[in-house]
Short mmCIF file of C-alpha atoms in Angstrom, two decimals:
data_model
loop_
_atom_site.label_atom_id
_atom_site.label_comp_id
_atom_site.label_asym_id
_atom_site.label_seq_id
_atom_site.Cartn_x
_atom_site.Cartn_y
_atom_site.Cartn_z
CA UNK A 100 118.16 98.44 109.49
CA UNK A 101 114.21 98.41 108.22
CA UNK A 102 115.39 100.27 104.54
CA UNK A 103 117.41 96.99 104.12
CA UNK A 104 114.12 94.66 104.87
CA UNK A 105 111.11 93.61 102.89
CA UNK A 106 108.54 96.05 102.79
CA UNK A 107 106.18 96.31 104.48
CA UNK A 108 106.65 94.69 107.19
CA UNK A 109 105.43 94.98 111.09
CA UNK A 110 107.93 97.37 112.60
CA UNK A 111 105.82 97.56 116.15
CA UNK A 112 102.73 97.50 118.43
CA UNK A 113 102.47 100.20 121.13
CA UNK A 114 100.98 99.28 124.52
CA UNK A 115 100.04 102.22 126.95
CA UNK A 116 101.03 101.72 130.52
CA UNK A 117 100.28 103.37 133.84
CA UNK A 118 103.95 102.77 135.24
CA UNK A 119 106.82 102.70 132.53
CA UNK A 120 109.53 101.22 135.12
CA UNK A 121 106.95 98.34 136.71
CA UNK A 122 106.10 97.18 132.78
CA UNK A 123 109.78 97.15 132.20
CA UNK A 124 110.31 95.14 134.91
CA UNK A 125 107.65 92.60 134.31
CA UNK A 126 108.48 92.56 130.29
CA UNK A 127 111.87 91.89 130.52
CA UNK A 128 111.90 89.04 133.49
CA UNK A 129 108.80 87.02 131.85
CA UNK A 130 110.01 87.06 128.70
CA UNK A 131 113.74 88.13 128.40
CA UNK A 132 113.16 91.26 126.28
CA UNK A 133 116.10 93.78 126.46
CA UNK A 134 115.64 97.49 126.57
CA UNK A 135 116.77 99.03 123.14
CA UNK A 136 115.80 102.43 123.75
CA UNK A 137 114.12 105.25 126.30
CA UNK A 138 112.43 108.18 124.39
CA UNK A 139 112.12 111.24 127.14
CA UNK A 140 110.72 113.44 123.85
CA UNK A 141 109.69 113.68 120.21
CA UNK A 142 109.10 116.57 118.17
CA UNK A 143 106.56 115.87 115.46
CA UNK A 144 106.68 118.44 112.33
CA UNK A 145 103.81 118.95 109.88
CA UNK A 146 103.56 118.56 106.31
CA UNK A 147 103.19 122.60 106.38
CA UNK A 148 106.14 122.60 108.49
CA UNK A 149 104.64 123.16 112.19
CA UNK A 150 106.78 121.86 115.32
CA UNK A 151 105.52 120.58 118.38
CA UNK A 152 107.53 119.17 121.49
CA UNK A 153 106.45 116.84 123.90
CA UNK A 154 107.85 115.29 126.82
CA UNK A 155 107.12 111.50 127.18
CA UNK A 156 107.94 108.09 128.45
CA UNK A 157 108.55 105.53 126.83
CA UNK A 158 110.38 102.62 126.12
CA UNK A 159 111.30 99.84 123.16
CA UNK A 160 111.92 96.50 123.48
CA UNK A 161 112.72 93.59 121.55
CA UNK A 162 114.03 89.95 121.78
CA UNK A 163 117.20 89.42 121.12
CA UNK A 164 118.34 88.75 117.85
CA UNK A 165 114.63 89.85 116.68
CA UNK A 166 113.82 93.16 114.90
CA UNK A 167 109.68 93.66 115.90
CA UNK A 168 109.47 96.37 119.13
CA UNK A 169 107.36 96.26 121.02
CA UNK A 170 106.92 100.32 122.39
CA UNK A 171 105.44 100.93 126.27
CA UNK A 172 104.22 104.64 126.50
CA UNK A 173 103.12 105.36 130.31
CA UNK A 174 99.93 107.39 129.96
CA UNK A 175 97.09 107.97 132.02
CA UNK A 176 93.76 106.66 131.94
CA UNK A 177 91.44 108.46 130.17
CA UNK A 178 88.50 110.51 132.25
CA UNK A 179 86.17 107.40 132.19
CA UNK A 180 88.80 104.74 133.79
CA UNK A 181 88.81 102.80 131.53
CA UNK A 182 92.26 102.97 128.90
CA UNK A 183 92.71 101.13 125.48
CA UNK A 184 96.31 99.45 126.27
CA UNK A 185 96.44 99.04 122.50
CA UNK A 186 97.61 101.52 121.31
CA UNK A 187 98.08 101.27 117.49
CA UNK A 188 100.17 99.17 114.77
CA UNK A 189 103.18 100.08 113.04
CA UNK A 190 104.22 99.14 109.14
CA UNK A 191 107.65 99.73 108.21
CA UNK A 192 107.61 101.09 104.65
CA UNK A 193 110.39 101.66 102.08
CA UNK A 194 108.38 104.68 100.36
CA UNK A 195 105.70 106.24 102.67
CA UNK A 196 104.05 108.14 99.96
CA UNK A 197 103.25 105.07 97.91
CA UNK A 198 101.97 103.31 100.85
CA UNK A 199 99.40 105.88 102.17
CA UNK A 200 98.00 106.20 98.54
CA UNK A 201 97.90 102.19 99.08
CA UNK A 202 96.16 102.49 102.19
CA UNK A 203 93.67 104.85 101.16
CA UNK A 204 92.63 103.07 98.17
CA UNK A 205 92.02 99.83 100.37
CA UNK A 206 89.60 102.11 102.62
CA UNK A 207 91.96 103.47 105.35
CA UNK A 208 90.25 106.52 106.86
CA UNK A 209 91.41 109.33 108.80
CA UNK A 210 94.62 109.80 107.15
CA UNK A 211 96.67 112.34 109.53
CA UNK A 212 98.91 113.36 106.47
CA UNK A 213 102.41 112.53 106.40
CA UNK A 214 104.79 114.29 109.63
CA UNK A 215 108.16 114.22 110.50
CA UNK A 216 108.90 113.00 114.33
CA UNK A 217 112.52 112.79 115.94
CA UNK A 218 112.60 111.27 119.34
CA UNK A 219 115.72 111.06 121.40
CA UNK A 220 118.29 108.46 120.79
CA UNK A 221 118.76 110.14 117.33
CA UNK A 222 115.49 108.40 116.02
CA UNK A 223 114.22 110.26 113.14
CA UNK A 224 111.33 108.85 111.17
CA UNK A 225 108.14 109.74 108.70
CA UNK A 226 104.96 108.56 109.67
CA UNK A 227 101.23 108.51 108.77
CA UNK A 228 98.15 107.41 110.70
CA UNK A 229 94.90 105.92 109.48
CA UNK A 230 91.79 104.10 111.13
CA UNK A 231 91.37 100.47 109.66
CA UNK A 232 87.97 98.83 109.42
CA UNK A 233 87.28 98.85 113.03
CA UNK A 234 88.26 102.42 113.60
CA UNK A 235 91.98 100.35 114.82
CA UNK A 236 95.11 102.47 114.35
CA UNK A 237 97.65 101.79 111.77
CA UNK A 238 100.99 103.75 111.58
CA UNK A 239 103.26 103.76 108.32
CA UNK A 240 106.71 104.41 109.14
CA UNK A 241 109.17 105.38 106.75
CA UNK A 242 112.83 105.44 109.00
CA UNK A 243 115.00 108.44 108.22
CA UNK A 244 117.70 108.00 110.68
CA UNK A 245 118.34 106.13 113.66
CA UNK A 246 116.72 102.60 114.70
CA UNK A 247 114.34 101.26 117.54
#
């Protein structure tokens, strides 16, 4: 599991995707990635302890034998057409705390806070977003329970 890995480490790179099953598909014939896990909803809690629930689709994949996933979400293009497939970056950390102070002090902006999200598949993690130089996203992710 990530706890037992060097930290930090890439954990995964999301990619948003107008049909989940087609991406599949294509992903897993060109390059002989396996399906590790669906996610049909998470449920993000707050610092201050607010729940939300929201129904999504997605999907993580790896190579065998390999530990990076990389994580299709379908979404829909945004009003304008035109949809940034790239979707953020995600750290594994051992101690999320430590790492957003990190993060900040390097120049990370927009810090989100830190939030609690379970997905199904018994996925439980911390996380924390930031903007890097280029206004990119960058997630910490501190696992709790579960794995990609």
């Amino acid at each position: 599991p990530a706890q037992d890995a060097l930290s930090p480490r890439f954990n995964h790179v999301m990619l948003y995707v107008s049909d989940l099953e087609a991406s599949i598909a294509f992903y897993t014939e060109a390059f002989d990635l396996e399906v590790t896990q669906r996610v049909d909803q998470i449920t993000v809690r707050t610092a201050d302890g607010t729940e939300s629930t929201a129904a999504v689709r997605m999907a993580f994949l790896k190579f065998p034998g390999q530990e990076f996933v990389f994580e299709l979400s379908e979404q829909v293009p945004n009003a304008g057409g035109v949809s940034l497939h790239y979707q953020h970056l995600g750290v594994d950390v051992i101690d999320i705390e430590a790492a957003a102070v990190r993060v900040q002090a390097a120049g990370g902006a927009d810090y989100t806070g830190i939030r609690t999200v379970r997905a199904t598949g018994g996925i439980e993690a911390m996380n924390a977003f930031f903007t890097g130089p280029d206004g990119e996203l960058v997630e910490l992710m501190q696992m709790v329970s579960g794995e990609f």
